[in-house]
Each structure stands twice: as C-alpha cells, then as structure tokens.
Short mmCIF file of C-alpha atoms in Angstrom, two decimals:
data_model
loop_
_atom_site.label_atom_id
_atom_site.label_comp_id
_atom_site.label_asym_id
_atom_site.label_seq_id
_atom_site.Cartn_x
_atom_site.Cartn_y
_atom_site.Cartn_z
CA LEU A 1 -24.29 -26.59 18.16
CA ALA A 2 -25.39 -26.29 21.41
CA LYS A 3 -25.04 -22.52 22.88
CA THR A 4 -23.29 -22.40 26.16
CA THR A 5 -23.99 -19.82 28.78
CA GLN A 6 -21.30 -19.11 31.69
CA PRO A 7 -20.99 -16.41 34.60
CA ILE A 8 -18.23 -13.69 33.07
CA SER A 9 -16.48 -13.70 36.39
CA MET A 10 -15.84 -15.35 40.00
CA ASP A 11 -13.57 -14.38 42.60
CA SER A 12 -12.09 -16.55 44.92
CA TYR A 13 -9.81 -17.05 47.56
CA GLU A 14 -7.09 -19.78 48.15
CA GLY A 15 -8.08 -22.77 49.62
CA GLN A 16 -11.75 -22.23 48.95
CA GLU A 17 -13.56 -25.05 46.53
CA VAL A 18 -15.01 -23.18 43.09
CA ASN A 19 -18.04 -24.19 41.25
CA ILE A 20 -18.62 -22.79 37.70
CA THR A 21 -21.61 -23.82 36.23
CA CYS A 22 -22.32 -23.57 32.40
CA SER A 23 -25.68 -23.84 30.92
CA HIS A 24 -26.62 -25.84 27.48
CA ASN A 25 -30.32 -25.89 27.29
CA ASN A 26 -29.95 -27.40 23.88
CA ILE A 27 -27.67 -29.92 24.46
CA ALA A 28 -27.99 -32.75 22.10
CA THR A 29 -28.01 -36.69 22.80
CA ASN A 30 -24.64 -37.45 21.04
CA ASP A 31 -22.93 -34.25 22.82
CA TYR A 32 -20.66 -34.40 25.57
CA ILE A 33 -19.71 -31.36 27.82
CA THR A 34 -15.64 -30.55 27.64
CA TRP A 35 -13.95 -27.64 30.02
CA TYR A 36 -10.55 -26.16 29.33
CA GLN A 37 -8.88 -23.65 31.18
CA GLN A 38 -6.87 -20.64 29.33
CA PHE A 39 -3.80 -18.45 30.97
CA PRO A 40 -2.81 -15.51 29.57
CA SER A 41 -0.69 -15.92 25.99
CA GLN A 42 -1.55 -19.54 26.07
CA GLY A 43 -3.64 -22.33 24.15
CA PRO A 44 -6.62 -23.56 26.32
CA ARG A 45 -5.63 -26.73 28.17
CA PHE A 46 -7.98 -29.70 28.84
CA ILE A 47 -9.38 -29.97 31.97
CA ILE A 48 -11.83 -32.20 32.39
CA GLN A 49 -14.60 -34.02 30.00
CA GLY A 50 -18.17 -35.53 30.61
CA TYR A 51 -21.70 -37.14 29.22
CA LYS A 52 -23.52 -37.72 32.20
CA THR A 53 -23.79 -38.00 36.35
CA LYS A 54 -20.28 -37.01 37.68
CA VAL A 55 -16.85 -37.40 36.65
CA THR A 56 -13.41 -36.94 38.43
CA ASN A 57 -9.93 -37.03 37.47
CA GLU A 58 -6.83 -35.49 39.69
CA VAL A 59 -7.75 -31.81 39.22
CA ALA A 60 -11.43 -31.39 39.06
CA SER A 61 -14.84 -32.98 39.23
CA LEU A 62 -17.65 -32.36 36.51
CA PHE A 63 -21.17 -32.47 37.66
CA ILE A 64 -23.91 -33.32 35.03
CA PRO A 65 -27.65 -33.28 36.16
CA ALA A 66 -30.00 -35.89 34.98
CA ASP A 67 -31.58 -33.50 32.07
CA ARG A 68 -27.89 -32.56 31.45
CA LYS A 69 -29.02 -29.11 30.72
CA SER A 70 -26.18 -27.73 32.80
CA SER A 71 -22.76 -28.77 34.29
CA THR A 72 -20.60 -27.87 36.94
CA LEU A 73 -17.01 -27.68 36.80
CA SER A 74 -15.46 -28.03 40.62
CA LEU A 75 -12.21 -27.11 41.40
CA PRO A 76 -11.24 -28.37 45.16
CA ARG A 77 -8.81 -26.13 47.24
CA VAL A 78 -8.01 -23.40 44.43
CA SER A 79 -4.50 -21.86 44.61
CA LEU A 80 -3.34 -18.40 43.00
CA SER A 81 -2.09 -20.43 39.80
CA ASP A 82 -6.10 -21.13 39.21
CA THR A 83 -6.24 -17.70 38.12
CA ALA A 84 -7.23 -18.32 34.45
CA VAL A 85 -10.71 -18.47 32.05
CA TYR A 86 -12.41 -21.53 31.98
CA TYR A 87 -14.38 -22.84 28.81
CA CYS A 88 -17.40 -25.25 28.32
CA LEU A 89 -17.70 -26.75 25.41
CA VAL A 90 -20.46 -28.92 24.02
CA GLY A 91 -20.07 -31.07 21.52
CA ASP A 92 -21.27 -34.16 19.40
CA GLU A 93 -19.32 -37.27 19.70
CA ASP A 94 -19.44 -38.10 16.37
CA ASN A 95 -18.44 -34.33 14.92
CA ASN A 96 -15.16 -32.98 15.90
CA ASN A 97 -15.92 -29.73 14.19
CA ASP A 98 -18.19 -28.57 17.17
CA MET A 99 -15.14 -26.31 18.62
CA ARG A 100 -16.74 -22.88 18.99
CA PHE A 101 -16.29 -21.21 22.41
CA GLY A 102 -18.51 -19.18 24.41
CA ALA A 103 -16.99 -16.37 26.53
CA GLY A 104 -15.56 -18.19 29.52
CA THR A 105 -15.73 -17.53 32.96
CA ARG A 106 -12.83 -15.17 34.29
CA LEU A 107 -11.54 -16.96 37.38
CA THR A 108 -9.53 -14.79 39.65
CA VAL A 109 -8.11 -16.25 42.90
CA LYS A 110 -6.94 -14.10 45.65
CA PRO A 111 -4.57 -14.41 48.75
CA GLY B 1 1.75 -37.18 25.29
CA ALA B 2 -0.62 -35.52 22.53
CA VAL B 3 1.50 -32.49 22.19
CA VAL B 4 0.78 -29.50 19.39
CA SER B 5 3.65 -27.53 18.59
CA GLN B 6 3.09 -24.13 17.03
CA HIS B 7 5.67 -21.93 15.45
CA PRO B 8 6.64 -19.15 15.54
CA SER B 9 5.15 -18.15 19.02
CA TRP B 10 5.89 -14.35 18.22
CA VAL B 11 6.52 -11.99 15.12
CA ILE B 12 6.38 -8.75 14.22
CA CYS B 13 6.36 -7.57 10.60
CA LYS B 14 5.66 -4.71 8.56
CA SER B 15 2.32 -4.28 6.83
CA GLY B 16 1.89 -6.17 3.22
CA THR B 17 3.97 -8.91 4.53
CA SER B 18 2.58 -12.56 4.27
CA VAL B 19 3.07 -14.57 7.48
CA LYS B 20 2.80 -18.29 7.52
CA ILE B 21 2.20 -19.86 11.08
CA GLU B 22 2.54 -23.95 11.20
CA CYS B 23 0.87 -26.20 13.52
CA ARG B 24 2.22 -29.59 14.17
CA SER B 25 0.79 -32.63 16.23
CA LEU B 26 4.14 -33.94 17.92
CA ASP B 27 3.26 -37.50 19.31
CA PHE B 28 -0.32 -37.92 17.38
CA GLN B 29 -1.68 -38.07 13.88
CA ALA B 30 -4.28 -35.15 13.48
CA THR B 31 -7.18 -35.76 11.14
CA THR B 32 -8.69 -32.48 12.07
CA MET B 33 -7.10 -29.42 12.95
CA PHE B 34 -8.69 -25.98 13.74
CA TRP B 35 -7.35 -22.43 13.69
CA TYR B 36 -8.74 -19.62 16.33
CA ARG B 37 -7.73 -15.83 16.70
CA GLN B 38 -8.25 -14.19 20.11
CA PHE B 39 -8.38 -10.38 20.93
CA PRO B 40 -7.28 -9.21 24.33
CA LYS B 41 -9.86 -10.06 27.05
CA GLN B 42 -12.23 -11.54 24.52
CA SER B 43 -12.65 -15.54 23.59
CA LEU B 44 -11.35 -17.70 21.04
CA MET B 45 -12.52 -17.34 17.74
CA LEU B 46 -13.32 -20.09 15.48
CA MET B 47 -11.55 -19.51 12.22
CA ALA B 48 -11.49 -22.27 10.20
CA THR B 49 -11.50 -26.05 10.41
CA SER B 50 -9.20 -27.86 8.35
CA ASN B 51 -9.05 -31.69 7.49
CA GLU B 52 -6.14 -33.59 6.20
CA GLY B 53 -5.98 -33.52 2.89
CA SER B 54 -8.85 -31.65 2.05
CA LYS B 55 -9.86 -27.95 1.52
CA ALA B 56 -10.54 -25.98 4.95
CA THR B 57 -14.12 -24.95 5.81
CA TYR B 58 -13.97 -21.45 6.81
CA GLU B 59 -16.42 -19.67 9.51
CA GLN B 60 -18.61 -17.04 8.09
CA GLY B 61 -17.27 -13.52 7.62
CA VAL B 62 -13.23 -15.23 7.35
CA GLU B 63 -11.58 -14.29 3.89
CA LYS B 64 -10.60 -17.63 2.78
CA ASP B 65 -8.06 -15.90 0.16
CA LYS B 66 -6.72 -13.73 3.39
CA PHE B 67 -6.10 -16.69 5.39
CA LEU B 68 -4.72 -19.64 3.63
CA ILE B 69 -5.02 -22.74 5.84
CA ASN B 70 -2.74 -25.84 4.15
CA HIS B 71 -2.99 -29.78 5.96
CA ALA B 72 -1.19 -31.39 3.56
CA SER B 73 -0.28 -34.14 6.13
CA LEU B 74 -1.78 -35.75 9.32
CA THR B 75 1.00 -33.84 11.63
CA LEU B 76 1.28 -30.50 9.74
CA SER B 77 -1.28 -27.32 9.32
CA THR B 78 -0.48 -24.18 7.99
CA LEU B 79 -1.93 -20.92 8.13
CA THR B 80 -1.03 -18.05 5.65
CA VAL B 81 -2.05 -14.56 6.60
CA THR B 82 -1.21 -13.01 3.13
CA SER B 83 -0.41 -9.10 2.80
CA ALA B 84 -0.94 -8.72 6.23
CA HIS B 85 -2.65 -5.62 7.67
CA PRO B 86 -2.57 -3.67 11.50
CA GLU B 87 -6.17 -4.93 11.80
CA ASP B 88 -5.02 -8.86 11.57
CA SER B 89 -2.73 -8.32 14.80
CA SER B 90 -3.84 -11.23 17.27
CA PHE B 91 -3.02 -13.85 18.86
CA TYR B 92 -3.63 -16.84 16.68
CA ILE B 93 -4.23 -20.55 18.30
CA CYS B 94 -4.43 -23.97 16.13
CA SER B 95 -5.86 -27.26 17.93
CA ALA B 96 -5.64 -30.75 16.88
CA SER B 97 -7.97 -33.86 16.78
CA GLN B 98 -7.30 -37.37 16.97
CA GLY B 99 -10.00 -37.99 15.48
CA ALA B 100 -11.54 -40.50 17.46
CA ARG B 101 -14.56 -40.33 19.73
CA ASN B 102 -14.75 -38.30 22.29
CA GLN B 103 -11.13 -37.18 22.48
CA PRO B 104 -10.57 -33.54 23.58
CA GLN B 105 -8.49 -30.87 21.34
CA HIS B 106 -5.02 -30.62 22.08
CA PHE B 107 -3.74 -26.82 21.63
CA GLY B 108 -0.78 -25.02 20.74
CA ASP B 109 0.62 -21.82 22.56
CA GLY B 110 -0.36 -19.81 20.38
CA THR B 111 1.32 -17.25 17.89
CA ARG B 112 1.15 -13.34 18.79
CA LEU B 113 1.30 -11.54 15.46
CA SER B 114 1.99 -8.01 15.68
CA ILE B 115 1.73 -6.07 12.25
CA LEU B 116 3.13 -2.76 12.00
#
C-alpha cells in the first residue's frame, strides 16, 4: 500500500482554480491513483482516476508527473458547492482490497 | 449506473441491541465490498473487506465477533454490530467493487448509528 500525504486543508474563493496535490512516494508500478470527494454525512463520490500524464473529465483534471510520486487534482472555477473533503487513494489494479483512506484535504470555498 | 444503496440511513437504539446494516449494489454485481466507519472530522477507517461467498478479512484491531459481516450474494453485504454500546456510535459506510481492473469504488450514503 502506497501511503499518501495531502494538505489537511485549503481555502479558495468562488471562480478560482484549485489544485490539490497528493504525495505517494512509494507508489508501485501497477498502482492507479483515484480521487474521491466527500460531503458531510454522505459516502465518498468518485471524481477521477489516472495512471500517468494527464486525465480530464467533465469535473476535474488529474496531473501525474513522470515519476508518479505525486499527483495533482485540479478543479476549474470552483463554486461554494465544491466545499468538501477530497481524498486520493493509490492502489494496485489487481488488488481491489487496497482501499485505505488517508487524512484527506478539507477544501473550503468562500464567496 | 453503479449505484450502491445502504440501509438504514439512520438508527438510534439502546445499549445492548444488535443492529444490522445492509449494503446493496443495485445495478451491478459486487464481488468485493468494503465496510468503513468514520468519526466526526476524521477520515474513513477501513474495518473489513468482504468477498462474496467467503469470510470477511478484518483490519487489525477490528473485532470480528463484534462486527459480523455477511456477503451471501453478489449484490448484498450486511454488517451487524452486536451488543452495541455508546462507543460504537459512528457513521458506517460501505462500498462495492465490480471486480474489474481499475474500476473505482462505489459508495453507499452511510448509516448514522447512535447508541444510547
């Protein structure tokens, strides 16, 4: 299991781009990087997943450098409703049991 | 697609009661399900991993006789908190995997358990 490290909290303002970086120095060759979002009193929700370089979907982008020892979740033009806790998980594509969460990043978007 | 339903969403009961929480994958078959508990302002703590038709694998420090997990079918896993006490009060969340390579987890909306 690749241990992950994220900032505990971040503040931003509406309309800004937010970048949350996750460090995973011990990532293994087969590990994928997955980000989840969690609102209070709800289960986490999948945001994006990637292996290398850049992945983009309708809500976010994920940047992964060549050494894959970190990854950055990018949220374009955040709104108040993006206030949540964001978790990155790193796991083996052949081992779905790799589902231990780190501390996560509490993002607060201000008006 | 890929919806996980968790029931009940909220339960209050007296100390000593056993409480069963259900986790269902509504539109896919879940070969693996995970159970977590989460305290306020904290991250999710993995309790156990259950695979359909076999015994659950518990994380270190989680009492398997206290938290009984059954995964009898590909769409249903249950967590029973036996003889619950106030310290078992927490937010319990399940997730399910379709078992295919690189598939993300799909989470239920959690069960708020309060033991009086």
